[in-house]
Structure formats: C-alpha cells, structure tokens
C-alpha cells in the first residue's frame, strides 16, 4: 500500500512547488520557521537517511521485529517535532529542489527494486526516534513524513502570499 502512496505523495509535493517564485520558495513565514525550500531539503535529506538506514539494515540482515511501530505522531500536525538535522538556509532554485527530490527518491526506487515485504520477513532497522522497527515500515514512515510536511508547505504558502 505505502509503495504506491509514496509515489502519489511525492507527486503532490512536486506539484505544490511548481510555479512558485524564487522568493516564495525561500521566504520564511516568520524568523523561527522554515521556508518551503528548507522543507524540501529536509524531505530529501530525511528520505536519504531513512532509506540508507533501511538498505544497510537489509544488506546486513539486522535484528528482528515482530510488530510495527506506532507512527501516528505524524498524523497530528499540531504535535511539534524537532528535526535531528536542520536544513540549509542557503537560497535554492526550483531546479535545485526538484533535483534534490529526484536524487533522494533514487534510493527508494532502488530499495523497491531490490526488496519485497515478504523478502525482508520482519527484519528490523534501528531508527533514532522509533527504535527497532520493521525495515519495510520505512515506506510508511517516509509517506507519513512527507504528508505532514506537504500540509506544512501549504500553510507556509498561505502565510507568505
């Protein structure tokens, strides 16, 4: 299910930023918040980290996990979360942002070409926030994470226009 949803969500992310000016992409709604460009860089960086961890764990046949972790924290946008790595504040062009999204997605594509849920058979990876989780659940993590930030980007667009 999430194998398909992540493709749809990424398409929505890309559509959301098409047509935005350089200024709109890089404008912060307030000093302590991220610009849309920073959100996109965060998404690309997180996908790279998530999938590198999943691929490494699958290659090394990490531990075992008998149950999924609870990712409902992503479903409540009012619940603030602190990113472990802050995205760059350097201004970005639309082309640079699209390239970052495409490059990070190449890892996900590689993962989906190489592995199946059944093939990973409850092998786990260790995530910094969620602990020991099934490797295959990385797709749900990725999808929920991008959905959450897609809502954030829509909010930022309203506030900067």
Backbone as numpy.savetxt, mean C-alpha at the origin, in Angstrom:
# Nx Ny Nz CAx CAy CAz Cx Cy Cz
-9.68 -13.45 -3.90 -10.50 -12.26 -3.90 -9.63 -11.00 -3.90
-8.68 -10.91 -2.96 -7.84 -9.71 -2.89 -6.92 -9.61 -4.09
-6.64 -10.74 -4.76 -5.82 -10.71 -5.95 -6.44 -9.79 -7.00
-7.76 -9.79 -7.08 -8.49 -8.95 -8.02 -8.72 -7.56 -7.46
-9.05 -7.48 -6.19 -9.34 -6.18 -5.58 -8.15 -5.22 -5.62
-6.93 -5.75 -5.42 -5.78 -4.84 -5.41 -5.57 -4.19 -6.78
-5.91 -4.90 -7.84 -5.80 -4.33 -9.19 -6.82 -3.20 -9.34
-8.04 -3.44 -8.89 -9.10 -2.43 -8.99 -8.77 -1.20 -8.15
-8.27 -1.42 -6.95 -7.95 -0.31 -6.06 -6.81 0.53 -6.64
-5.79 -0.13 -7.18 -4.68 0.62 -7.77 -5.15 1.44 -8.96
-6.06 0.89 -9.73 -6.62 1.64 -10.86 -7.31 2.90 -10.35
-8.06 2.78 -9.27 -8.74 3.95 -8.68 -7.73 4.98 -8.15
-6.64 4.49 -7.56 -5.60 5.41 -7.06 -5.03 6.21 -8.23
-4.70 5.52 -9.31 -4.12 6.20 -10.47 -5.11 7.18 -11.09
-6.37 6.77 -11.21 -7.38 7.65 -11.77 -7.58 8.89 -10.89
-7.44 8.71 -9.60 -7.65 9.80 -8.65 -6.64 10.92 -8.83
-5.43 10.59 -9.28 -4.41 11.64 -9.40 -4.24 12.17 -10.83
-4.82 11.48 -11.81 -4.73 11.96 -13.19 -5.41 13.33 -13.27
-4.79 14.22 -13.97 -5.37 15.54 -14.16 -5.06 16.54 -13.05
-4.41 16.08 -11.99 -4.02 17.02 -10.93 -2.78 17.78 -11.37
-2.73 19.04 -11.04 -1.57 19.86 -11.38 -0.40 19.51 -10.46
0.77 19.95 -10.84 1.98 19.78 -10.03 1.74 20.39 -8.65
1.13 21.55 -8.61 0.85 22.23 -7.34 -0.12 21.43 -6.49
-1.18 20.91 -7.11 -2.16 20.12 -6.35 -1.54 18.84 -5.81
-0.69 18.20 -6.58 -0.05 16.98 -6.12 0.84 17.22 -4.91
1.46 18.38 -4.85 2.47 18.65 -3.83 2.01 19.56 -2.71
0.78 20.03 -2.76 0.26 20.92 -1.71 -0.25 20.12 -0.51
0.18 20.52 0.67 -0.31 19.89 1.90 -1.56 20.63 2.35
-2.57 19.91 2.84 -3.76 20.60 3.33 -3.49 21.42 4.59
-2.50 21.00 5.37 -2.05 21.75 6.54 -0.62 21.30 6.83
0.12 22.08 7.61 1.54 21.78 7.82 1.86 20.37 8.33
1.06 19.78 9.15 1.37 18.47 9.71 0.85 17.30 8.90
0.28 17.56 7.74 -0.33 16.49 6.94 0.47 16.24 5.67
0.18 15.11 5.02 0.85 14.74 3.79 0.14 15.33 2.58
0.94 15.63 1.56 0.40 15.99 0.25 -0.02 14.70 -0.45
-0.72 14.84 -1.55 -1.10 13.66 -2.35 0.16 12.96 -2.85
1.17 13.72 -3.25 2.42 13.11 -3.71 3.05 12.27 -2.59
3.03 12.78 -1.37 3.59 12.01 -0.26 2.78 10.74 0.01
1.46 10.83 -0.13 0.62 9.64 0.05 0.98 8.59 -1.00
1.15 9.02 -2.25 1.51 8.09 -3.32 2.87 7.46 -3.06
3.84 8.26 -2.64 5.17 7.72 -2.32 5.08 6.73 -1.16
4.23 7.04 -0.20 4.01 6.14 0.93 3.42 4.81 0.44
2.44 4.87 -0.44 1.82 3.64 -0.97 2.85 2.79 -1.71
3.64 3.43 -2.56 4.66 2.69 -3.32 5.70 2.10 -2.37
6.13 2.87 -1.39 7.13 2.37 -0.44 6.58 1.23 0.40
5.35 1.36 0.85 4.73 0.31 1.67 4.56 -0.97 0.86
4.12 -0.85 -0.38 3.96 -2.04 -1.21 5.31 -2.73 -1.40
6.35 -1.95 -1.63 7.68 -2.53 -1.79 8.10 -3.26 -0.51
7.88 -2.63 0.64 8.24 -3.27 1.91 7.41 -4.52 2.16
6.08 -4.41 1.98 5.19 -5.56 2.23 5.57 -6.74 1.34
5.75 -6.48 0.04 5.98 -7.58 -0.89 7.39 -8.13 -0.80
8.36 -7.30 -0.47 9.71 -7.81 -0.26 9.70 -8.77 0.92
9.00 -8.39 1.98 8.88 -9.26 3.15 8.17 -10.56 2.79
7.08 -10.46 2.04 6.33 -11.66 1.64 7.17 -12.57 0.76
7.85 -12.00 -0.22 8.69 -12.80 -1.12 9.84 -13.45 -0.37
10.50 -12.70 0.49 11.60 -13.27 1.28 11.10 -14.41 2.17
9.97 -14.20 2.81 9.42 -15.23 3.70 9.02 -16.47 2.92
8.44 -16.28 1.73 8.04 -17.42 0.90 9.28 -18.19 0.43
10.31 -17.46 0.02 11.54 -18.10 -0.45 12.20 -18.91 0.67
12.17 -18.37 1.88 12.84 -19.02 3.01 11.91 -19.92 3.81
10.68 -20.08 3.30 9.67 -20.90 3.99 9.64 -20.57 5.47
9.24 -19.32 5.74 9.16 -18.80 7.11 8.31 -19.67 8.02
7.95 -19.13 9.16 7.16 -19.88 10.14 5.78 -20.26 9.61
4.95 -20.73 10.53 3.60 -21.14 10.16 2.59 -20.29 10.91
1.45 -20.11 10.29 0.37 -19.35 10.91 -0.94 -20.07 10.61
-1.71 -20.33 11.64 -2.96 -21.06 11.46 -4.17 -20.15 11.30
-3.98 -18.84 11.51 -5.13 -17.94 11.36 -4.68 -16.59 10.84
-5.62 -15.94 10.15 -5.36 -14.61 9.63 -5.27 -13.61 10.78
-4.57 -12.51 10.54 -4.54 -11.45 11.54 -5.70 -10.49 11.27
-6.07 -9.75 12.27 -7.17 -8.79 12.16 -6.65 -7.50 11.55
-7.10 -7.18 10.35 -6.68 -5.98 9.65 -7.77 -4.90 9.66
-8.74 -5.05 10.55 -9.87 -4.10 10.58 -9.44 -2.68 10.95
-8.24 -2.52 11.50 -7.75 -1.18 11.83 -7.76 -0.28 10.59
-7.59 -0.87 9.41 -7.59 -0.10 8.17 -8.99 0.37 7.76
-10.01 -0.24 8.32 -11.39 0.06 7.93 -11.94 1.33 8.57
-11.27 1.84 9.58 -11.75 3.01 10.31 -10.80 4.19 10.08
-11.15 5.09 9.12 -10.25 6.19 8.81 -10.05 7.17 9.98
-10.94 7.14 10.95 -10.78 8.05 12.09 -9.70 7.56 13.05
-9.34 6.28 12.94 -8.30 5.72 13.79 -6.94 6.04 13.14
-6.20 6.95 13.74 -4.93 7.39 13.19 -3.84 6.35 13.43
-2.98 6.21 12.42 -1.86 5.27 12.51 -0.60 6.04 12.13
0.49 5.68 12.75 1.76 6.33 12.46 2.55 5.45 11.50
2.97 6.04 10.39 3.77 5.30 9.41 5.18 5.12 9.95
5.75 3.93 9.78 7.10 3.70 10.29 8.17 4.50 9.53
7.86 4.87 8.29 8.80 5.65 7.48 8.02 6.80 6.83
8.52 8.00 7.01 7.88 9.18 6.41 8.28 9.27 4.93
7.33 9.58 4.06 7.68 9.75 2.65 8.45 11.05 2.43
9.16 11.11 1.34 9.93 12.29 0.99 9.02 13.51 0.86
9.55 14.66 1.21 8.82 15.91 1.03 9.22 16.60 -0.27
10.14 15.98 -1.04 10.55 16.56 -2.31 9.36 16.59 -3.27
9.14 17.69 -3.94 8.03 17.77 -4.90 8.18 16.70 -5.99
7.05 16.18 -6.45 7.02 15.11 -7.44 6.13 15.49 -8.61
6.48 15.01 -9.79 5.62 15.19 -10.96 4.66 14.00 -11.02
3.62 14.15 -11.81 2.68 13.05 -12.01 3.39 11.84 -12.60
4.27 12.07 -13.57 5.01 10.95 -14.18 5.87 10.21 -13.16
6.52 10.94 -12.27 7.35 10.31 -11.24 6.49 9.46 -10.30
5.31 9.96 -9.97 4.42 9.23 -9.07 3.87 7.97 -9.73
3.49 8.08 -11.00 3.00 6.91 -11.72 4.10 5.85 -11.84
5.33 6.30 -12.08 6.46 5.37 -12.18 6.67 4.66 -10.85
6.59 5.38 -9.75 6.76 4.77 -8.42 5.69 3.70 -8.19
4.45 4.00 -8.57 3.37 3.03 -8.40 3.59 1.79 -9.27
4.04 2.00 -10.50 4.28 0.88 -11.41 5.45 0.01 -10.92
6.50 0.65 -10.44 7.66 -0.11 -9.97 7.31 -0.96 -8.75
6.57 -0.38 -7.82 6.20 -1.17 -6.63 5.25 -2.31 -7.01
4.39 -2.07 -7.98 3.43 -3.10 -8.39 4.14 -4.27 -9.07
5.30 -4.04 -9.63 6.02 -5.14 -10.28 6.36 -6.25 -9.27
6.61 -5.89 -8.03 6.85 -6.91 -7.00 5.60 -7.74 -6.72
4.47 -7.07 -6.68 3.20 -7.76 -6.44 2.90 -8.71 -7.60
3.13 -8.23 -8.81 2.92 -9.06 -9.99 3.81 -10.29 -9.95
5.07 -10.09 -9.59 6.00 -11.22 -9.46 5.50 -12.22 -8.42
5.05 -11.72 -7.28 4.52 -12.57 -6.22 3.35 -13.41 -6.74
2.42 -12.78 -7.43 1.22 -13.48 -7.92 1.56 -14.47 -9.03
2.60 -14.20 -9.80 3.02 -15.13 -10.85 3.72 -16.36 -10.26
4.37 -16.17 -9.14 5.20 -17.24 -8.57 4.46 -18.10 -7.55
3.49 -17.53 -6.84 2.87 -18.25 -5.72 1.35 -18.28 -5.83
0.79 -19.29 -5.17 -0.66 -19.38 -4.99 -0.92 -19.49 -3.50
-2.14 -19.23 -3.12 -2.51 -19.35 -1.71 -2.27 -20.78 -1.23
-2.67 -21.74 -2.04 -2.50 -23.14 -1.67 -1.02 -23.50 -1.59
-0.21 -22.94 -2.49 1.22 -23.25 -2.51 1.95 -22.74 -1.28
1.44 -21.68 -0.69 2.09 -21.14 0.51 1.59 -21.83 1.78
0.44 -22.48 1.69 -0.10 -23.34 2.74 0.22 -22.88 4.17
-0.28 -21.73 4.52 -0.19 -21.17 5.87 1.23 -20.81 6.32
2.15 -20.65 5.37 3.46 -20.11 5.73 3.25 -18.66 6.16
4.10 -18.22 7.07 3.89 -16.88 7.63 5.07 -15.96 7.38
4.78 -14.68 7.57 5.79 -13.63 7.56 5.60 -12.82 8.83
6.62 -12.10 9.22 6.51 -11.30 10.44 6.42 -9.83 10.06
5.27 -9.23 10.30 5.02 -7.83 9.99 5.24 -6.99 11.24
5.83 -5.81 11.08 6.19 -4.98 12.24 4.99 -4.60 13.12
3.81 -4.48 12.56 2.63 -4.08 13.33 1.75 -5.26 13.70
1.61 -6.21 12.80 0.65 -7.30 12.99 1.28 -8.61 13.45
2.60 -8.63 13.52 3.27 -9.84 13.98 3.24 -10.94 12.94
3.13 -12.18 13.43 3.14 -13.35 12.56 1.82 -13.43 11.81
1.88 -13.37 10.49 0.67 -13.42 9.67 0.91 -14.29 8.44
-0.17 -14.90 7.92 -0.01 -15.71 6.71 0.54 -14.85 5.57
1.49 -15.39 4.84 2.10 -14.65 3.73 1.03 -14.18 2.75
0.10 -15.06 2.42 -0.90 -14.71 1.40 -1.76 -13.52 1.83
-1.87 -13.29 3.12 -2.69 -12.18 3.61 -2.07 -10.82 3.29
-0.84 -10.83 2.78 -0.21 -9.58 2.37 -1.06 -8.87 1.31
-1.80 -9.62 0.52 -2.65 -9.01 -0.51 -3.81 -8.24 0.13
-4.39 -8.80 1.16 -5.45 -8.10 1.89 -4.87 -6.86 2.57
-3.71 -7.01 3.19 -3.04 -5.88 3.83 -2.79 -4.76 2.83
-2.27 -5.10 1.68 -1.99 -4.13 0.63 -3.28 -3.44 0.17
-4.32 -4.22 -0.07 -5.58 -3.66 -0.55 -6.23 -2.74 0.46
-6.31 -3.17 1.70 -6.92 -2.34 2.74 -6.10 -1.07 2.97
-4.80 -1.18 2.91 -3.93 -0.03 3.08 -4.17 1.00 1.97
-4.25 0.54 0.73 -4.48 1.46 -0.38 -5.89 2.05 -0.34
-6.87 1.26 0.04 -8.24 1.79 0.16 -8.28 2.93 1.17
-7.63 2.73 2.28 -7.59 3.74 3.34 -6.97 5.04 2.81
-5.86 4.92 2.10 -5.18 6.11 1.61 -5.89 6.73 0.40
-6.65 5.94 -0.32 -7.46 6.50 -1.40 -8.49 7.47 -0.82
-9.11 7.08 0.29 -10.04 7.98 0.97 -9.32 9.24 1.46
-8.12 9.06 1.98 -7.32 10.19 2.45 -7.02 11.15 1.28
-6.67 10.60 0.13 -6.37 11.45 -1.03 -7.60 12.23 -1.48
-8.75 11.61 -1.45 -9.98 12.31 -1.82 -10.25 13.46 -0.85
-10.01 13.23 0.41 -10.17 14.28 1.42 -9.18 15.42 1.17
-7.93 15.09 0.88 -6.92 16.12 0.61 -7.33 16.94 -0.60
-7.80 16.29 -1.66 -8.22 17.03 -2.87 -9.31 18.05 -2.54
-10.28 17.65 -1.74 -11.35 18.57 -1.37 -10.80 19.76 -0.59
-9.84 19.51 0.25 -9.34 20.54 1.16 -8.36 21.51 0.51
-7.71 21.11 -0.58 -6.75 22.01 -1.23 -7.36 22.78 -2.39
-8.53 22.42 -2.80 -9.14 23.09 -3.97 -10.00 24.24 -3.55
